[in-house]
Backbone as CSV, one residue per row, in Angstrom:
resi,resn,N_x,N_y,N_z,CA_x,CA_y,CA_z,C_x,C_y,C_z
1,MET,0.753,-1.195,0.220,-0.094,-0.001,0.061,0.699,1.165,0.043
2,SER,0.509,2.110,-0.727,1.600,3.389,-0.909,1.487,4.306,0.090
3,THR,1.891,5.106,0.559,2.069,6.265,1.473,0.639,7.000,1.076
4,TYR,0.582,7.321,-0.030,-0.523,8.131,-0.505,-1.844,7.404,-0.185
5,ASP,-1.863,6.177,-0.533,-3.223,5.542,-0.218,-3.568,5.461,1.233
6,LEU,-2.266,4.911,2.065,-2.328,5.136,3.566,-2.858,6.593,4.091
7,ASP,-2.291,7.624,3.514,-2.576,8.810,3.984,-4.147,9.086,3.578
8,ALA,-4.753,8.561,2.411,-5.956,8.616,2.079,-6.956,8.109,3.139
9,LEU,-6.557,6.699,3.400,-7.277,6.022,4.332,-7.253,6.552,5.649
10,ALA,-6.261,7.062,6.124,-6.111,7.915,7.369,-7.189,9.256,7.366
11,ASP,-7.203,9.832,6.311,-7.927,11.164,6.282,-9.465,10.474,6.218
12,TRP,-9.973,9.731,5.744,-11.284,9.152,5.574,-11.551,8.627,6.905
13,LEU,-10.576,8.148,7.660,-11.128,7.600,9.196,-11.324,8.666,9.766
14,GLU,-10.587,9.891,9.452,-10.625,10.858,10.520,-11.872,11.895,10.336
15,SER,-12.572,11.496,9.187,-13.550,12.323,8.634,-14.686,12.542,9.584
16,ASP,-15.317,14.112,9.793,-16.461,14.163,10.378,-17.658,13.080,10.373
17,ASN,-17.757,12.576,9.228,-18.854,11.713,9.123,-18.613,10.082,9.368
18,ARG,-17.197,9.956,10.276,-17.303,8.700,10.889,-17.605,8.565,12.429
19,SER,-17.837,7.692,12.838,-18.515,7.527,14.112,-17.112,7.875,15.101
20,GLU,-17.455,8.377,16.371,-16.609,8.828,17.195,-15.839,7.498,17.662
21,ASP,-16.324,6.412,17.660,-15.513,5.142,17.979,-14.942,4.731,17.069
22,CYS,-14.861,5.167,15.734,-14.313,4.487,14.541,-12.689,4.554,14.891
23,PHE,-12.117,3.572,14.375,-10.733,3.659,14.640,-9.917,4.507,13.650
24,ASP,-8.822,5.203,14.284,-8.054,6.077,13.426,-7.027,5.043,12.628
25,ILE,-6.131,5.742,11.896,-5.343,4.647,11.128,-4.439,4.120,12.157
26,HIS,-4.051,4.191,12.910,-3.133,3.551,13.866,-3.918,2.299,14.550
27,GLY,-5.150,2.737,14.976,-5.930,1.573,15.445,-6.229,0.613,14.371
28,LEU,-6.500,0.935,13.511,-6.874,0.232,12.362,-5.630,-0.894,11.825
29,HIS,-4.489,-0.124,11.675,-3.312,-0.851,11.543,-2.898,-1.965,12.586
30,GLY,-3.170,-1.805,13.851,-3.158,-2.605,15.037,-4.067,-3.712,14.826
31,TYR,-5.330,-3.365,14.394,-6.475,-4.301,14.466,-6.347,-5.184,13.219
32,LEU,-5.881,-4.744,12.113,-5.642,-5.744,10.945,-4.367,-6.538,11.138
33,THR,-3.383,-6.026,11.874,-2.429,-6.897,12.371,-2.660,-7.959,13.097
34,ALA,-3.674,-7.991,14.287,-3.974,-8.858,15.282,-5.086,-9.773,14.360
35,LEU,-5.622,-9.240,13.529,-6.770,-10.154,12.816,-5.731,-11.278,11.968
36,HIS,-4.697,-10.653,11.335,-3.773,-11.773,10.580,-3.034,-12.639,10.997
37,LEU,-2.464,-12.199,12.481,-1.813,-13.045,13.364,-2.433,-14.268,13.826
38,CYS,-3.809,-13.972,14.131,-4.442,-15.099,14.628,-5.162,-15.743,13.679
39,GLY,-4.957,-15.255,12.468,-5.288,-16.242,11.223,-7.288,-16.036,10.890
40,GLU,-7.617,-14.894,11.382,-8.844,-14.528,11.164,-9.175,-13.702,9.842
41,PRO,-10.090,-14.411,8.926,-9.949,-13.594,7.989,-10.832,-12.480,7.809
42,LEU,-10.327,-11.489,6.947,-10.979,-10.094,7.121,-12.427,-10.121,6.494
43,SER,-13.477,-9.888,7.169,-14.791,-9.846,6.775,-15.461,-8.658,6.914
44,ASP,-16.655,-8.506,6.361,-17.187,-7.329,6.519,-17.883,-6.811,7.900
45,GLU,-18.022,-8.113,8.645,-18.312,-7.743,10.203,-17.121,-7.188,10.986
46,TRP,-15.966,-7.628,10.662,-14.632,-6.898,11.451,-14.678,-5.583,10.757
47,LEU,-14.781,-5.291,9.252,-14.795,-3.907,9.036,-15.803,-2.979,9.594
48,ASN,-17.020,-3.547,9.867,-18.182,-2.827,10.420,-17.620,-2.386,11.862
49,ALA,-16.985,-3.345,12.543,-16.659,-3.080,13.889,-15.333,-2.125,13.848
50,ALA,-14.734,-2.204,12.878,-13.366,-1.141,12.918,-13.749,0.210,12.806
51,ILE,-15.003,0.523,11.853,-15.552,2.067,11.673,-16.847,2.053,12.874
52,ASP,-17.237,1.222,13.164,-18.422,1.512,14.368,-19.808,1.823,13.543
53,GLN,-19.936,1.283,12.296,-20.892,1.170,11.574,-20.935,0.292,10.557
54,PRO,-22.435,-0.255,10.026,-22.003,-1.195,8.965,-21.733,-0.484,7.687
55,LEU,-21.141,-1.483,6.860,-20.695,-0.797,5.461,-21.962,-0.425,4.667
56,THR,-22.994,-1.075,4.899,-24.091,-0.849,3.995,-24.734,0.429,4.375
57,ASP,-24.369,1.095,5.524,-24.863,2.674,5.720,-24.065,3.619,4.899
58,LEU,-22.932,3.102,4.431,-21.958,4.159,3.554,-22.623,4.033,2.207
59,PRO,-22.222,5.074,1.383,-22.317,5.037,-0.063,-21.562,3.934,-0.709
60,GLU,-22.101,3.049,-1.532,-21.671,2.000,-2.228,-20.517,1.932,-2.486
61,ALA,-19.824,3.184,-3.322,-18.517,3.202,-3.676,-17.542,3.551,-2.531
62,GLU,-18.011,4.487,-1.603,-17.235,4.472,-0.594,-16.919,3.457,0.320
63,ALA,-17.808,2.441,0.628,-17.639,1.273,1.308,-16.750,0.081,0.473
64,ALA,-16.809,0.231,-0.780,-15.961,-0.442,-1.535,-14.479,0.000,-1.527
65,VAL,-14.081,1.214,-1.639,-12.854,1.889,-1.418,-12.382,1.599,-0.181
66,PHE,-13.180,1.715,1.117,-12.697,1.443,2.367,-12.386,-0.025,2.327
67,ALA,-13.060,-0.831,2.059,-12.820,-2.198,2.040,-11.752,-2.795,1.247
68,GLN,-11.552,-2.213,0.214,-10.613,-2.405,-0.814,-9.005,-1.928,-0.102
69,SER,-9.186,-0.883,0.607,-7.915,-0.301,1.275,-7.531,-1.177,2.391
70,CYS,-8.779,-1.642,2.876,-8.260,-2.579,4.136,-7.433,-3.670,3.806
71,VAL,-8.039,-4.231,2.683,-7.651,-5.760,1.978,-6.224,-5.280,1.481
72,GLU,-5.735,-4.131,0.995,-4.462,-3.885,0.808,-3.503,-3.613,1.640
73,LEU,-4.008,-2.862,3.023,-3.365,-2.750,4.175,-3.017,-4.160,4.790
74,SER,-4.088,-4.855,4.846,-3.600,-6.220,5.411,-2.854,-7.470,4.752
75,GLN,-2.880,-6.991,3.337,-2.025,-7.622,2.728,-0.424,-7.236,2.764
76,THR,-0.244,-5.997,2.705,0.947,-5.381,3.060,1.647,-5.764,4.352
77,ILE,0.587,-5.975,5.475,1.012,-6.379,6.795,1.421,-7.907,6.637
78,ALA,0.610,-8.882,5.908,0.895,-10.048,5.980,2.315,-10.354,5.164
79,GLU,2.599,-9.647,4.100,3.929,-9.622,3.316,5.001,-9.331,4.282
80,GLU,4.887,-8.330,4.997,5.968,-7.991,5.960,6.202,-9.110,7.045
81,LEU,5.325,-9.464,7.587,5.318,-10.578,8.598,5.900,-11.937,7.761
82,TYR,5.658,-12.332,6.872,6.029,-13.408,6.306,7.215,-13.296,5.787
83,SER,7.988,-12.223,5.186,9.109,-11.767,4.780,10.112,-11.740,5.872
84,ASP,9.644,-11.754,7.095,10.749,-11.637,8.351,11.365,-10.354,8.466
85,ASP,10.973,-9.414,7.411,11.434,-7.833,7.603,10.625,-7.768,8.932
86,THR,11.282,-6.652,9.522,10.724,-5.735,10.518,9.552,-4.839,10.025
87,ILE,8.402,-5.248,10.850,7.073,-4.757,10.345,7.162,-3.001,10.375
88,SER,6.438,-2.629,9.276,6.286,-1.055,9.326,5.239,-0.572,10.150
89,LEU,5.304,0.078,11.342,4.231,0.427,12.250,3.833,1.849,11.733
90,THR,2.653,2.435,12.531,2.280,3.817,11.963,2.550,4.591,13.117
91,PHE,3.449,4.287,13.898,3.806,5.023,15.233,5.309,4.703,15.443
92,GLU,5.744,5.801,16.133,7.176,5.690,16.777,7.054,5.222,18.214
93,PRO,7.669,4.287,19.012,7.548,3.887,20.183,8.301,4.923,21.154
94,SER,7.379,5.233,22.355,7.750,6.058,23.127,7.492,5.988,24.620
95,VAL,7.980,6.224,25.521,7.391,6.104,26.886,6.474,6.781,27.430
96,ASP,6.063,7.946,26.462,4.957,8.783,26.609,3.693,8.186,25.816
97,TRP,3.033,7.158,26.189,2.396,6.178,25.614,0.817,6.661,25.760
98,GLN,0.529,7.367,26.762,-0.780,7.813,27.050,-1.488,8.726,25.728
99,GLU,-2.397,8.265,25.312,-3.180,9.347,24.215,-2.012,9.336,22.811
100,SER,-1.284,8.417,22.687,-0.453,8.335,21.639,-0.756,7.377,20.378
101,ASP,-0.128,7.679,19.363,-0.419,6.817,18.280,-0.005,5.456,18.569
102,MET,0.929,5.123,19.255,1.228,3.734,19.748,0.108,3.017,20.564
103,GLN,-0.533,3.844,21.516,-1.506,3.395,22.192,-2.762,3.122,21.497
104,ALA,-3.106,3.946,20.303,-4.327,3.595,19.604,-3.626,2.356,18.767
105,TRP,-2.724,2.167,18.373,-2.413,1.028,17.725,-2.582,-0.130,18.462
106,CYS,-2.032,-0.061,19.545,-2.178,-1.389,20.596,-3.443,-1.599,20.935
107,GLN,-4.101,-0.572,21.141,-5.589,-0.811,21.522,-6.321,-1.426,20.278
108,GLY,-6.143,-0.877,19.188,-6.693,-1.599,18.114,-6.374,-3.233,18.086
109,PHE,-5.212,-3.305,18.352,-4.638,-4.804,18.290,-5.305,-5.698,19.377
110,MET,-5.531,-5.088,20.599,-5.979,-5.676,21.886,-7.402,-6.080,21.595
111,GLU,-8.092,-5.305,20.769,-9.543,-5.340,20.722,-9.992,-6.832,19.819
112,VAL,-9.016,-7.165,19.160,-9.015,-8.430,18.259,-8.681,-9.483,19.402
113,VAL,-7.702,-9.480,20.393,-7.277,-10.135,21.473,-8.628,-10.529,22.209
114,PHE,-9.329,-9.465,22.674,-10.396,-9.340,23.540,-11.642,-10.287,22.704
115,GLU,-11.917,-10.142,21.560,-12.929,-10.618,20.822,-12.764,-12.117,20.285
116,LEU,-11.485,-12.308,20.096,-11.343,-13.818,19.669,-10.175,-14.448,20.881
117,PRO,-10.703,-14.589,22.092,-9.816,-15.246,22.952,-9.024,-16.543,22.600
118,GLU,-10.166,-17.576,21.825,-9.834,-18.774,21.794,-8.886,-18.793,20.714
119,GLN,-8.784,-17.752,19.839,-7.726,-17.804,18.744,-6.450,-17.362,19.240
120,TRP,-6.323,-16.916,20.316,-5.169,-16.283,20.848,-4.717,-17.083,22.177
121,GLN,-4.925,-18.532,21.957,-4.509,-19.488,22.940,-3.143,-20.355,22.082
122,HIS,-2.525,-20.599,22.829,-1.157,-21.305,22.263,-0.864,-22.440,23.200
123,PRO,-0.173,-23.632,22.736,0.358,-24.569,23.839,1.525,-23.809,24.511
124,ASN,2.218,-22.860,24.107,3.272,-22.269,24.902,2.607,-21.121,25.275
125,GLU,1.588,-20.995,26.280,1.093,-19.911,26.737,1.886,-18.971,27.325
126,GLU,3.058,-19.726,28.047,3.924,-18.579,28.700,4.701,-17.580,27.736
127,GLN,5.319,-18.077,26.701,5.869,-17.453,25.803,4.804,-16.302,25.124
128,LEU,3.534,-16.821,24.735,2.725,-16.075,24.228,2.158,-14.898,25.171
129,ALA,2.189,-15.121,26.384,1.692,-14.034,27.153,2.901,-12.923,27.367
130,LEU,4.237,-13.530,27.249,5.457,-12.669,27.514,5.500,-11.639,25.944
131,LEU,5.195,-12.327,24.947,5.086,-11.415,23.825,4.046,-10.469,23.794
132,LEU,3.026,-10.988,24.132,1.958,-9.716,24.338,2.091,-8.982,25.344
133,LEU,2.730,-8.925,26.365,3.028,-7.887,27.334,3.319,-6.590,26.724
134,PRO,4.238,-6.329,25.892,4.391,-4.871,25.517,3.204,-4.220,24.853
135,ILE,2.453,-4.888,24.322,0.921,-4.485,23.599,0.273,-4.031,24.406
136,GLU,0.012,-5.089,25.576,-0.987,-4.754,26.475,-0.673,-3.592,27.301
137,THR,0.705,-3.537,27.681,1.004,-2.638,28.619,1.009,-1.018,27.681
138,ALA,1.113,-1.238,26.537,0.966,0.145,25.762,-0.280,0.737,25.453
139,SER,-1.248,-0.572,25.553,-2.835,-0.213,25.237,-3.318,0.541,26.314
140,GLY,-2.720,0.446,27.342,-3.333,0.960,28.554,-4.777,0.529,29.249
141,PHE,-5.083,-0.425,28.656,-6.239,-1.347,29.314,-6.098,-1.734,30.530
142,PHE,-5.055,-1.948,31.123,-4.586,-2.847,32.216,-3.775,-1.698,33.158
143,GLU,-4.143,-0.346,32.692,-3.225,0.575,33.678,-3.628,0.364,35.371
144,GLU,-4.822,-0.035,35.589,-5.110,0.142,36.887,-4.641,-1.157,37.839
145,GLU,-4.173,-2.295,37.014,-3.674,-3.399,37.477,-2.290,-3.227,38.460
146,ALA,-2.122,-3.815,39.292,-0.912,-3.694,40.209,0.228,-3.943,39.386
147,ASP,0.183,-5.257,38.786,1.470,-5.570,38.109,1.803,-4.544,36.791
148,PHE,0.959,-4.206,36.275,1.137,-3.230,35.347,1.763,-1.900,35.764
149,GLN,1.189,-1.376,36.799,1.593,-0.250,37.490,2.851,-0.186,37.672
150,LYS,3.541,-1.428,38.282,4.864,-1.210,38.435,5.749,-1.087,37.188
151,LEU,4.989,-1.751,36.264,5.956,-1.509,34.704,5.844,-0.057,34.281
152,TYR,4.821,0.567,34.586,4.633,1.992,34.264,5.704,2.787,34.828
153,GLN,6.095,2.608,36.186,7.105,3.294,37.027,8.437,2.957,36.498
154,GLN,8.591,2.047,35.390,10.244,1.869,35.115,10.214,2.318,33.438
155,PRO,10.575,3.569,33.230,10.922,4.232,31.902,11.669,3.619,31.038
156,LYS,12.974,3.006,31.479,13.730,2.403,30.492,13.243,0.962,30.255
157,LEU,12.732,0.492,31.156,11.950,-0.621,30.753,10.990,-0.452,29.829
158,LEU,9.933,0.226,30.053,8.934,0.754,29.058,9.521,0.807,27.547
159,GLN,10.610,1.945,27.657,11.332,2.017,26.113,11.605,1.055,25.650
160,GLN,12.467,-0.121,26.201,12.747,-1.113,25.620,11.349,-2.122,25.187
161,MET,10.565,-2.279,25.842,9.484,-2.982,25.533,8.837,-2.450,24.395
162,PHE,8.690,-1.082,24.365,7.720,-0.422,23.289,8.620,-0.613,22.139
163,SER,9.960,-0.446,22.220,10.627,-0.539,20.982,10.954,-1.987,20.407
164,ASP,10.637,-2.768,21.210,10.813,-4.405,20.512,9.512,-4.624,20.012
165,ILE,8.300,-3.926,20.061,6.926,-4.386,19.386,7.160,-4.861,17.925
166,PRO,7.901,-4.055,17.249,7.755,-4.971,16.131,8.355,-6.136,15.756
167,GLU,9.652,-6.562,16.652,10.308,-7.978,16.582,9.318,-8.770,17.450
168,VAL,8.443,-8.272,18.386,7.612,-8.932,19.044,6.461,-9.503,18.037
169,LEU,5.835,-8.674,16.993,5.024,-9.224,16.185,5.657,-10.221,14.985
170,THR,6.866,-10.247,14.834,7.555,-11.208,14.000,7.574,-12.712,14.782
171,ASP,8.018,-12.149,16.087,8.037,-13.675,17.139,6.479,-14.281,17.298
172,ILE,5.451,-13.459,17.466,4.137,-14.056,17.398,3.840,-14.729,16.336
173,TYR,4.261,-14.020,14.981,3.982,-14.805,13.825,4.424,-16.245,13.628
174,LEU,5.628,-16.212,14.121,6.499,-17.300,14.068,5.705,-18.192,15.140
175,LEU,5.757,-17.907,16.085,5.054,-18.816,17.257,3.621,-19.415,16.729
176,PHE,2.886,-18.688,15.906,1.761,-19.483,15.500,1.677,-20.111,14.057
177,ASN,3.110,-19.744,13.138,2.981,-20.482,11.964,4.031,-21.313,11.929
178,ALA,5.094,-21.165,12.820,6.360,-22.039,12.580,5.844,-23.857,12.706
179,PRO,6.283,-24.598,11.847,5.951,-26.055,12.035,6.628,-26.422,13.573
180,SER,5.475,-27.334,14.022,5.761,-27.620,15.631,6.837,-28.764,15.355
181,LYS,7.556,-29.017,16.366,8.736,-29.746,16.358,8.278,-31.108,16.559
């Protein structure tokens, strides 16, 4: 997906015509990444949830462009994960995670984890939990939990965790897709 197309999608998502609960480009990218990682096919239901309204409520051409843009972005994400290159994210990791693009991305990702808990199971549960920890932490969804509060008080650790998110995504991809021994 070209930068121009990504910018056009971002502008469309930020339009006043979108629901207040519609993902921005960062949340959508995290959402599509999580869908791909857990092997969930992109469907109209997932697209409806991403923009918080049925695609059928949109003008037909607009719905088609949005759906095609999501397919292209999802394919780009899949190709980057498959190629073992570092995935291109829509944010720069930062310890200033609150209300950041990184937080929006991680919240989009975690929405899929919450919606499809059975697809986020793995025989190596401990490894998966460790891999998800940076994303869970940056999402802010667990901010009130004591274990997470300890993490938020360690800026150097947070910086390392958040900087590792691209590699973590590759590791999750490999965990779910590598042949078992």
